[in-house]
Amino acid sequence: MKTLEHQTLLYDEDCPLCQAYSTGFIKAGMLDKNGKKPFSNLTDEEHRFIDFKRASNEIALVDNQNKTVIYGIDSLLKVIGNSFPWMEKVGNISPIKYLLKKLYSFISYNRKVIIPNKKTEQNILQCIPSFNYKYRIIYILFAIIITAFTLYNYSGLFQDLPKGNFSREASLAFGQIIFQSSFLLKFDKKTVLNYVGNLMTVSLFGSLLLTPVLLLNQFLEIPEIIILGWFAITVLLMFMEHFRRIKILQLPPYLSYTWAVYRIIALIIILNLYV
Protein backbone atom coordinates (compact mmCIF):
# COMPACT_ATOMS: atom_id res chain seq x y z
CA MET A 1 0.00 0.00 0.00
CA LYS A 2 1.12 3.55 -0.72
CA THR A 3 0.94 5.72 2.39
CA LEU A 4 -0.82 9.07 2.21
CA GLU A 5 1.39 11.11 4.51
CA HIS A 6 0.66 14.21 6.59
CA GLN A 7 -3.10 13.64 6.30
CA THR A 8 -5.42 13.09 9.26
CA LEU A 9 -9.00 11.81 9.31
CA LEU A 10 -11.19 13.43 11.97
CA TYR A 11 -13.45 10.55 12.92
CA ASP A 12 -16.44 10.18 15.22
CA GLU A 13 -15.11 8.10 18.13
CA ASP A 14 -18.67 7.10 19.07
CA CYS A 15 -19.26 5.56 15.62
CA PRO A 16 -17.92 1.97 15.38
CA LEU A 17 -17.95 2.09 11.59
CA CYS A 18 -15.91 5.32 11.58
CA GLN A 19 -13.45 3.79 14.03
CA ALA A 20 -13.20 0.60 11.97
CA TYR A 21 -12.37 2.11 8.61
CA SER A 22 -10.08 4.84 9.96
CA THR A 23 -8.14 2.22 11.94
CA GLY A 24 -8.17 -0.08 8.92
CA PHE A 25 -6.57 2.61 6.75
CA ILE A 26 -3.70 2.93 9.23
CA LYS A 27 -3.20 -0.82 9.68
CA ALA A 28 -3.20 -1.28 5.91
CA GLY A 29 -0.54 1.43 5.58
CA MET A 30 -2.81 3.74 3.59
CA LEU A 31 -2.39 6.45 6.24
CA ASP A 32 0.59 7.06 8.51
CA LYS A 33 0.48 6.49 12.27
CA ASN A 34 -0.98 9.97 12.79
CA GLY A 35 -3.61 9.40 10.14
CA LYS A 36 -6.63 9.55 12.40
CA LYS A 37 -7.78 11.75 15.24
CA PRO A 38 -10.98 11.85 17.35
CA PHE A 39 -13.26 14.74 16.45
CA SER A 40 -13.45 15.69 20.14
CA ASN A 41 -9.70 16.43 20.13
CA LEU A 42 -9.94 19.33 17.69
CA THR A 43 -7.50 22.10 18.60
CA ASP A 44 -8.22 25.83 18.59
CA GLU A 45 -5.94 26.19 15.56
CA GLU A 46 -7.87 23.52 13.65
CA HIS A 47 -11.13 25.28 14.49
CA ARG A 48 -9.94 28.23 12.41
CA PHE A 49 -9.83 26.37 9.08
CA ILE A 50 -12.12 23.35 9.60
CA ASP A 51 -15.84 23.67 8.92
CA PHE A 52 -17.09 22.33 12.26
CA LYS A 53 -20.67 21.68 11.14
CA ARG A 54 -19.68 20.00 7.90
CA ALA A 55 -17.08 17.85 9.66
CA SER A 56 -19.85 16.59 11.97
CA ASN A 57 -21.79 15.34 8.95
CA GLU A 58 -18.93 14.28 6.66
CA ILE A 59 -15.63 12.84 7.85
CA ALA A 60 -12.89 15.42 7.32
CA LEU A 61 -9.44 14.73 5.90
CA VAL A 62 -7.00 17.39 7.07
CA ASP A 63 -3.81 18.19 5.18
CA ASN A 64 -1.52 19.02 8.12
CA GLN A 65 1.04 20.81 5.97
CA ASN A 66 -1.19 23.01 3.81
CA LYS A 67 -3.97 23.38 6.43
CA THR A 68 -6.63 22.42 3.91
CA VAL A 69 -9.59 20.08 4.37
CA ILE A 70 -11.78 17.88 2.18
CA TYR A 71 -14.92 16.15 3.41
CA GLY A 72 -17.08 13.06 3.12
CA ILE A 73 -16.79 10.79 0.12
CA ASP A 74 -14.03 12.99 -1.34
CA SER A 75 -11.83 12.32 1.70
CA LEU A 76 -12.39 8.57 1.47
CA LEU A 77 -11.73 8.52 -2.27
CA LYS A 78 -8.47 10.41 -1.75
CA VAL A 79 -7.23 7.96 0.88
CA ILE A 80 -8.22 4.90 -1.16
CA GLY A 81 -7.18 6.46 -4.46
CA ASN A 82 -3.64 7.08 -3.21
CA SER A 83 -3.16 3.29 -3.13
CA PHE A 84 -5.66 2.37 -5.85
CA PRO A 85 -5.84 5.24 -8.38
CA TRP A 86 -8.36 3.39 -10.55
CA MET A 87 -10.86 3.28 -7.66
CA GLU A 88 -10.63 7.05 -7.26
CA LYS A 89 -11.16 7.51 -11.00
CA VAL A 90 -14.21 5.24 -11.01
CA GLY A 91 -15.54 6.86 -7.83
CA ASN A 92 -15.30 10.30 -9.41
CA ILE A 93 -17.43 9.37 -12.43
CA SER A 94 -20.45 11.65 -12.03
CA PRO A 95 -23.31 9.07 -11.71
CA ILE A 96 -21.23 6.81 -9.43
CA LYS A 97 -20.07 9.70 -7.25
CA TYR A 98 -23.66 10.93 -6.97
CA LEU A 99 -24.77 7.50 -5.68
CA LEU A 100 -21.79 7.26 -3.33
CA LYS A 101 -22.59 10.68 -1.85
CA LYS A 102 -26.22 9.70 -1.31
CA LEU A 103 -25.22 6.42 0.32
CA TYR A 104 -22.67 8.20 2.51
CA SER A 105 -25.26 10.78 3.60
CA PHE A 106 -27.83 8.06 4.29
CA ILE A 107 -25.44 6.34 6.70
CA SER A 108 -23.89 9.48 8.19
CA TYR A 109 -27.13 11.29 9.02
CA ASN A 110 -28.59 8.14 10.58
CA ARG A 111 -25.51 6.82 12.36
CA LYS A 112 -26.73 7.95 15.79
CA VAL A 113 -29.96 5.94 15.45
CA ILE A 114 -28.08 2.96 14.03
CA ILE A 115 -25.71 3.01 17.02
CA PRO A 116 -26.72 5.55 19.68
CA ASN A 117 -24.32 6.86 22.29
CA LYS A 118 -24.86 8.32 25.73
CA LYS A 119 -24.90 12.06 26.20
CA THR A 120 -21.64 13.37 27.59
CA GLU A 121 -20.74 16.45 29.59
CA GLN A 122 -21.61 19.72 27.88
CA ASN A 123 -18.01 20.87 27.66
CA ILE A 124 -16.96 17.78 25.69
CA LEU A 125 -16.99 18.23 21.92
CA GLN A 126 -19.11 15.56 20.19
CA CYS A 127 -19.36 14.67 16.53
CA ILE A 128 -23.15 14.77 16.20
CA PRO A 129 -24.61 14.96 12.68
CA SER A 130 -27.23 17.56 11.82
CA PHE A 131 -30.80 16.34 12.00
CA ASN A 132 -31.96 15.59 8.47
CA TYR A 133 -35.67 14.83 8.07
CA LYS A 134 -35.32 13.47 4.53
CA TYR A 135 -32.68 10.88 5.35
CA ARG A 136 -34.39 9.92 8.61
CA ILE A 137 -37.67 9.20 6.82
CA ILE A 138 -35.85 7.29 4.07
CA TYR A 139 -34.13 5.20 6.78
CA ILE A 140 -37.45 4.45 8.48
CA LEU A 141 -39.05 3.40 5.17
CA PHE A 142 -36.00 1.27 4.34
CA ALA A 143 -36.26 -0.47 7.72
CA ILE A 144 -39.99 -1.09 7.26
CA ILE A 145 -39.37 -2.75 3.88
CA ILE A 146 -36.54 -4.99 5.15
CA THR A 147 -38.50 -5.92 8.29
CA ALA A 148 -41.67 -6.71 6.34
CA PHE A 149 -39.76 -8.78 3.77
CA THR A 150 -37.98 -10.80 6.47
CA LEU A 151 -41.10 -11.47 8.56
CA TYR A 152 -43.11 -12.37 5.45
CA ASN A 153 -40.56 -15.04 4.54
CA TYR A 154 -40.10 -16.24 8.12
CA SER A 155 -43.85 -16.68 8.62
CA GLY A 156 -43.80 -19.03 5.65
CA LEU A 157 -41.65 -21.47 7.63
CA PHE A 158 -44.58 -22.32 9.93
CA GLN A 159 -46.57 -25.17 8.44
CA ASP A 160 -49.59 -24.86 10.75
CA LEU A 161 -50.25 -21.18 10.07
CA PRO A 162 -51.43 -19.64 6.80
CA LYS A 163 -48.64 -17.76 5.10
CA GLY A 164 -48.81 -14.01 5.58
CA ASN A 165 -48.17 -11.38 2.96
CA PHE A 166 -45.80 -8.46 2.55
CA SER A 167 -48.55 -5.86 2.94
CA ARG A 168 -49.63 -7.29 6.29
CA GLU A 169 -46.10 -7.27 7.68
CA ALA A 170 -45.45 -3.74 6.41
CA SER A 171 -48.73 -2.57 7.98
CA LEU A 172 -47.76 -4.13 11.31
CA ALA A 173 -44.34 -2.40 11.23
CA PHE A 174 -45.93 0.94 10.36
CA GLY A 175 -48.65 0.36 12.96
CA GLN A 176 -46.05 -0.06 15.68
CA ILE A 177 -44.54 3.30 14.79
CA ILE A 178 -47.95 4.97 15.16
CA PHE A 179 -48.70 3.04 18.36
CA GLN A 180 -45.40 3.89 20.03
CA SER A 181 -45.43 7.51 18.85
CA SER A 182 -48.80 8.01 20.52
CA PHE A 183 -47.02 7.73 23.88
CA LEU A 184 -44.60 10.53 22.92
CA LEU A 185 -47.06 13.31 22.08
CA LYS A 186 -45.54 15.64 24.68
CA PHE A 187 -42.11 15.44 22.99
CA ASP A 188 -40.90 17.46 20.00
CA LYS A 189 -40.71 16.07 16.44
CA LYS A 190 -36.96 15.47 16.50
CA THR A 191 -37.18 13.43 19.70
CA VAL A 192 -40.00 11.34 18.24
CA LEU A 193 -38.17 10.73 14.96
CA ASN A 194 -34.97 9.88 16.82
CA TYR A 195 -36.92 7.32 18.82
CA VAL A 196 -38.64 5.93 15.72
CA GLY A 197 -35.25 5.61 14.05
CA ASN A 198 -33.99 3.59 17.01
CA LEU A 199 -37.22 1.58 17.05
CA MET A 200 -36.71 0.57 13.43
CA THR A 201 -33.05 -0.23 14.05
CA VAL A 202 -34.26 -2.73 16.65
CA SER A 203 -36.53 -4.21 13.96
CA LEU A 204 -33.56 -4.42 11.57
CA PHE A 205 -31.59 -6.11 14.35
CA GLY A 206 -34.35 -8.70 14.65
CA SER A 207 -34.41 -9.21 10.88
CA LEU A 208 -30.66 -9.77 10.91
CA LEU A 209 -31.03 -12.43 13.62
CA LEU A 210 -33.77 -14.26 11.68
CA THR A 211 -31.87 -14.24 8.38
CA PRO A 212 -29.50 -17.19 9.16
CA VAL A 213 -32.50 -19.47 9.77
CA LEU A 214 -34.07 -18.34 6.50
CA LEU A 215 -30.85 -19.05 4.61
CA LEU A 216 -30.18 -22.36 6.35
CA ASN A 217 -33.72 -23.54 5.66
CA GLN A 218 -32.97 -23.33 1.93
CA PHE A 219 -30.63 -26.30 2.32
CA LEU A 220 -31.94 -28.12 5.40
CA GLU A 221 -35.43 -28.80 6.69
CA ILE A 222 -35.27 -27.16 10.10
CA PRO A 223 -37.76 -28.51 12.69
CA GLU A 224 -40.57 -26.07 13.37
CA ILE A 225 -39.88 -26.13 17.12
CA ILE A 226 -36.40 -24.72 16.43
CA ILE A 227 -37.83 -22.09 14.09
CA LEU A 228 -40.34 -21.05 16.75
CA GLY A 229 -37.73 -21.15 19.51
CA TRP A 230 -35.31 -18.97 17.57
CA PHE A 231 -38.10 -16.51 16.87
CA ALA A 232 -38.85 -16.32 20.60
CA ILE A 233 -35.16 -15.75 21.42
CA THR A 234 -35.01 -13.04 18.75
CA VAL A 235 -38.00 -11.21 20.25
CA LEU A 236 -36.39 -11.39 23.71
CA LEU A 237 -33.10 -9.98 22.39
CA MET A 238 -35.01 -7.25 20.58
CA PHE A 239 -36.81 -6.33 23.80
CA MET A 240 -33.49 -6.11 25.65
CA GLU A 241 -31.97 -3.96 22.90
CA HIS A 242 -35.01 -1.69 22.86
CA PHE A 243 -34.79 -1.32 26.65
CA ARG A 244 -31.07 -0.47 26.39
CA ARG A 245 -31.72 2.21 23.78
CA ILE A 246 -34.53 3.76 25.81
CA LYS A 247 -32.09 4.27 28.68
CA ILE A 248 -29.52 5.86 26.37
CA LEU A 249 -32.15 8.18 24.87
CA GLN A 250 -33.42 9.03 28.37
CA LEU A 251 -37.01 8.30 27.37
CA PRO A 252 -39.76 6.79 29.59
CA PRO A 253 -39.08 3.10 30.40
CA TYR A 254 -42.71 2.19 29.74
CA LEU A 255 -42.00 2.47 26.00
CA SER A 256 -40.36 -0.95 26.16
CA TYR A 257 -43.47 -2.46 27.70
CA THR A 258 -45.82 -0.82 25.19
CA TRP A 259 -43.48 -2.19 22.48
CA ALA A 260 -44.10 -5.70 23.85
CA VAL A 261 -47.85 -5.09 24.30
CA TYR A 262 -48.24 -4.06 20.66
CA ARG A 263 -46.55 -7.24 19.47
CA ILE A 264 -48.78 -9.39 21.69
CA ILE A 265 -51.90 -7.61 20.42
CA ALA A 266 -50.74 -8.02 16.82
CA LEU A 267 -50.12 -11.74 17.35
CA ILE A 268 -53.58 -12.24 18.91
CA ILE A 269 -55.24 -10.44 15.99
CA ILE A 270 -53.32 -12.49 13.43
CA LEU A 271 -54.21 -15.76 15.14
CA ASN A 272 -57.88 -14.82 15.40
CA LEU A 273 -58.00 -13.81 11.76
CA TYR A 274 -56.33 -16.91 10.33
CA VAL A 275 -56.99 -19.75 12.77
CSV table of N, CA and C in Angstrom, one decimal, residues 191-254:
chain,number,residue,atom,x,y,z
A,191,THR,N,-37.3,14.5,18.7
A,191,THR,CA,-37.2,13.4,19.7
A,191,THR,C,-38.0,12.2,19.2
A,192,VAL,N,-39.2,12.4,18.7
A,192,VAL,CA,-40.0,11.3,18.2
A,192,VAL,C,-39.3,10.6,17.1
A,193,LEU,N,-38.8,11.4,16.1
A,193,LEU,CA,-38.2,10.7,15.0
A,193,LEU,C,-36.9,10.0,15.3
A,194,ASN,N,-36.2,10.6,16.3
A,194,ASN,CA,-35.0,9.9,16.8
A,194,ASN,C,-35.4,8.5,17.4
A,195,TYR,N,-36.4,8.6,18.2
A,195,TYR,CA,-36.9,7.3,18.8
A,195,TYR,C,-37.4,6.3,17.8
A,196,VAL,N,-38.2,6.8,16.8
A,196,VAL,CA,-38.6,5.9,15.7
A,196,VAL,C,-37.5,5.3,14.9
A,197,GLY,N,-36.4,6.1,14.7
A,197,GLY,CA,-35.2,5.6,14.0
A,197,GLY,C,-34.6,4.5,14.8
A,198,ASN,N,-34.5,4.7,16.1
A,198,ASN,CA,-34.0,3.6,17.0
A,198,ASN,C,-34.9,2.4,17.0
A,199,LEU,N,-36.2,2.7,17.1
A,199,LEU,CA,-37.2,1.6,17.0
A,199,LEU,C,-37.1,0.7,15.8
A,200,MET,N,-36.9,1.3,14.7
A,200,MET,CA,-36.7,0.6,13.4
A,200,MET,C,-35.3,-0.1,13.3
A,201,THR,N,-34.3,0.5,14.0
A,201,THR,CA,-33.0,-0.2,14.1
A,201,THR,C,-33.2,-1.5,14.8
A,202,VAL,N,-34.0,-1.5,15.9
A,202,VAL,CA,-34.3,-2.7,16.6
A,202,VAL,C,-34.9,-3.8,15.7
A,203,SER,N,-35.9,-3.3,14.9
A,203,SER,CA,-36.5,-4.2,14.0
A,203,SER,C,-35.5,-4.8,13.0
A,204,LEU,N,-34.6,-3.9,12.5
A,204,LEU,CA,-33.6,-4.4,11.6
A,204,LEU,C,-32.7,-5.4,12.3
A,205,PHE,N,-32.4,-5.2,13.5
A,205,PHE,CA,-31.6,-6.1,14.4
A,205,PHE,C,-32.3,-7.5,14.4
A,206,GLY,N,-33.6,-7.5,14.6
A,206,GLY,CA,-34.4,-8.7,14.6
A,206,GLY,C,-34.3,-9.4,13.3
A,207,SER,N,-34.5,-8.6,12.2
A,207,SER,CA,-34.4,-9.2,10.9
A,207,SER,C,-33.1,-9.9,10.6
A,208,LEU,N,-32.0,-9.2,11.1
A,208,LEU,CA,-30.7,-9.8,10.9
A,208,LEU,C,-30.5,-11.1,11.7
A,209,LEU,N,-31.1,-11.2,12.8
A,209,LEU,CA,-31.0,-12.4,13.6
A,209,LEU,C,-31.8,-13.6,13.0
A,210,LEU,N,-32.9,-13.2,12.3
A,210,LEU,CA,-33.8,-14.3,11.7
A,210,LEU,C,-33.2,-14.7,10.3
A,211,THR,N,-32.4,-13.9,9.7
A,211,THR,CA,-31.9,-14.2,8.4
A,211,THR,C,-31.1,-15.6,8.3
A,212,PRO,N,-30.2,-15.9,9.3
A,212,PRO,CA,-29.5,-17.2,9.2
A,212,PRO,C,-30.4,-18.4,9.1
A,213,VAL,N,-31.5,-18.4,9.8
A,213,VAL,CA,-32.5,-19.5,9.8
A,213,VAL,C,-33.1,-19.5,8.4
A,214,LEU,N,-33.5,-18.4,7.8
A,214,LEU,CA,-34.1,-18.3,6.5
A,214,LEU,C,-33.1,-18.9,5.5
A,215,LEU,N,-31.8,-18.6,5.6
A,215,LEU,CA,-30.9,-19.1,4.6
A,215,LEU,C,-30.6,-20.5,4.8
A,216,LEU,N,-30.5,-21.0,6.1
A,216,LEU,CA,-30.2,-22.4,6.3
A,216,LEU,C,-31.3,-23.3,5.9
A,217,ASN,N,-32.5,-22.8,6.0
A,217,ASN,CA,-33.7,-23.5,5.7
A,217,ASN,C,-33.8,-23.8,4.2
A,218,GLN,N,-33.0,-23.1,3.4
A,218,GLN,CA,-33.0,-23.3,1.9
A,218,GLN,C,-32.3,-24.6,1.6
A,219,PHE,N,-31.4,-25.1,2.5
A,219,PHE,CA,-30.6,-26.3,2.3
A,219,PHE,C,-31.0,-27.4,3.3
A,220,LEU,N,-31.5,-27.1,4.4
A,220,LEU,CA,-31.9,-28.1,5.4
A,220,LEU,C,-33.4,-27.9,5.8
A,221,GLU,N,-34.1,-28.9,6.2
A,221,GLU,CA,-35.4,-28.8,6.7
A,221,GLU,C,-35.4,-28.7,8.2
A,222,ILE,N,-35.4,-27.4,8.7
A,222,ILE,CA,-35.3,-27.2,10.1
A,222,ILE,C,-36.6,-27.5,10.8
A,223,PRO,N,-36.5,-28.2,11.9
A,223,PRO,CA,-37.8,-28.5,12.7
A,223,PRO,C,-38.5,-27.2,13.1
A,224,GLU,N,-39.8,-27.3,13.1
A,224,GLU,CA,-40.6,-26.1,13.4
A,224,GLU,C,-40.4,-25.6,14.8
A,225,ILE,N,-40.1,-26.5,15.7
A,225,ILE,CA,-39.9,-26.1,17.1
A,225,ILE,C,-38.6,-25.3,17.2
A,226,ILE,N,-37.6,-25.5,16.4
A,226,ILE,CA,-36.4,-24.7,16.4
A,226,ILE,C,-36.7,-23.4,15.8
A,227,ILE,N,-37.5,-23.3,14.7
A,227,ILE,CA,-37.8,-22.1,14.1
A,227,ILE,C,-38.6,-21.2,15.1
A,228,LEU,N,-39.5,-21.8,15.8
A,228,LEU,CA,-40.3,-21.1,16.8
A,228,LEU,C,-39.5,-20.6,17.9
A,229,GLY,N,-38.6,-21.5,18.4
A,229,GLY,CA,-37.7,-21.2,19.5
A,229,GLY,C,-36.8,-20.0,19.2
A,230,TRP,N,-36.2,-20.0,18.0
A,230,TRP,CA,-35.3,-19.0,17.6
A,230,TRP,C,-36.0,-17.6,17.4
A,231,PHE,N,-37.3,-17.7,17.0
A,231,PHE,CA,-38.1,-16.5,16.9
A,231,PHE,C,-38.3,-15.9,18.3
A,232,ALA,N,-38.6,-16.8,19.2
A,232,ALA,CA,-38.9,-16.3,20.6
A,232,ALA,C,-37.6,-15.7,21.2
A,233,ILE,N,-36.4,-16.3,20.9
A,233,ILE,CA,-35.2,-15.7,21.4
A,233,ILE,C,-34.9,-14.4,20.8
A,234,THR,N,-35.2,-14.3,19.5
A,234,THR,CA,-35.0,-13.0,18.8
A,234,THR,C,-35.8,-11.9,19.3
A,235,VAL,N,-37.1,-12.2,19.7
A,235,VAL,CA,-38.0,-11.2,20.3
A,235,VAL,C,-37.5,-10.8,21.6
A,236,LEU,N,-37.0,-11.7,22.4
A,236,LEU,CA,-36.4,-11.4,23.7
A,236,LEU,C,-35.2,-10.5,23.6
A,237,LEU,N,-34.3,-10.8,22.6
A,237,LEU,CA,-33.1,-10.0,22.4
A,237,LEU,C,-33.5,-8.6,21.9
A,238,MET,N,-34.5,-8.5,21.1
A,238,MET,CA,-35.0,-7.2,20.6
A,238,MET,C,-35.5,-6.4,21.7
A,239,PHE,N,-36.3,-7.0,22.6
A,239,PHE,CA,-36.8,-6.3,23.8
A,239,PHE,C,-35.7,-5.7,24.6
A,240,MET,N,-34.6,-6.6,24.9
A,240,MET,CA,-33.5,-6.1,25.6
A,240,MET,C,-32.8,-4.9,25.0
A,241,GLU,N,-32.6,-5.0,23.6
A,241,GLU,CA,-32.0,-4.0,22.9
A,241,GLU,C,-32.8,-2.7,22.9
A,242,HIS,N,-34.1,-2.8,22.8
A,242,HIS,CA,-35.0,-1.7,22.9
A,242,HIS,C,-34.9,-1.0,24.2
A,243,PHE,N,-34.9,-1.8,25.3
A,243,PHE,CA,-34.8,-1.3,26.6
A,243,PHE,C,-33.5,-0.6,26.8
A,244,ARG,N,-32.4,-1.1,26.3
A,244,ARG,CA,-31.1,-0.5,26.4
A,244,ARG,C,-31.1,0.9,25.7
A,245,ARG,N,-31.7,1.0,24.5
A,245,ARG,CA,-31.7,2.2,23.8
A,245,ARG,C,-32.6,3.3,24.5
A,246,ILE,N,-33.7,2.8,25.1
A,246,ILE,CA,-34.5,3.8,25.8
A,246,ILE,C,-33.8,4.4,26.9
A,247,LYS,N,-32.9,3.7,27.6
A,247,LYS,CA,-32.1,4.3,28.7
A,247,LYS,C,-31.1,5.3,28.1
A,248,ILE,N,-30.5,5.0,27.0
A,248,ILE,CA,-29.5,5.9,26.4
A,248,ILE,C,-30.2,7.1,25.9
A,249,LEU,N,-31.4,7.0,25.4
A,249,LEU,CA,-32.2,8.2,24.9
A,249,LEU,C,-32.8,9.0,26.0
A,250,GLN,N,-32.8,8.4,27.2
A,250,GLN,CA,-33.4,9.0,28.4
A,250,GLN,C,-34.9,9.3,28.1
A,251,LEU,N,-35.6,8.3,27.6
A,251,LEU,CA,-37.0,8.3,27.4
A,251,LEU,C,-37.7,7.4,28.4
A,252,PRO,N,-39.0,7.6,28.6
A,252,PRO,CA,-39.8,6.8,29.6
A,252,PRO,C,-39.6,5.3,29.4
A,253,PRO,N,-39.3,4.5,30.5
A,253,PRO,CA,-39.1,3.1,30.4
A,253,PRO,C,-40.3,2.3,29.9
A,254,TYR,N,-41.5,2.9,30.1
A,254,TYR,CA,-42.7,2.2,29.7
A,254,TYR,C,-42.8,2.0,28.2
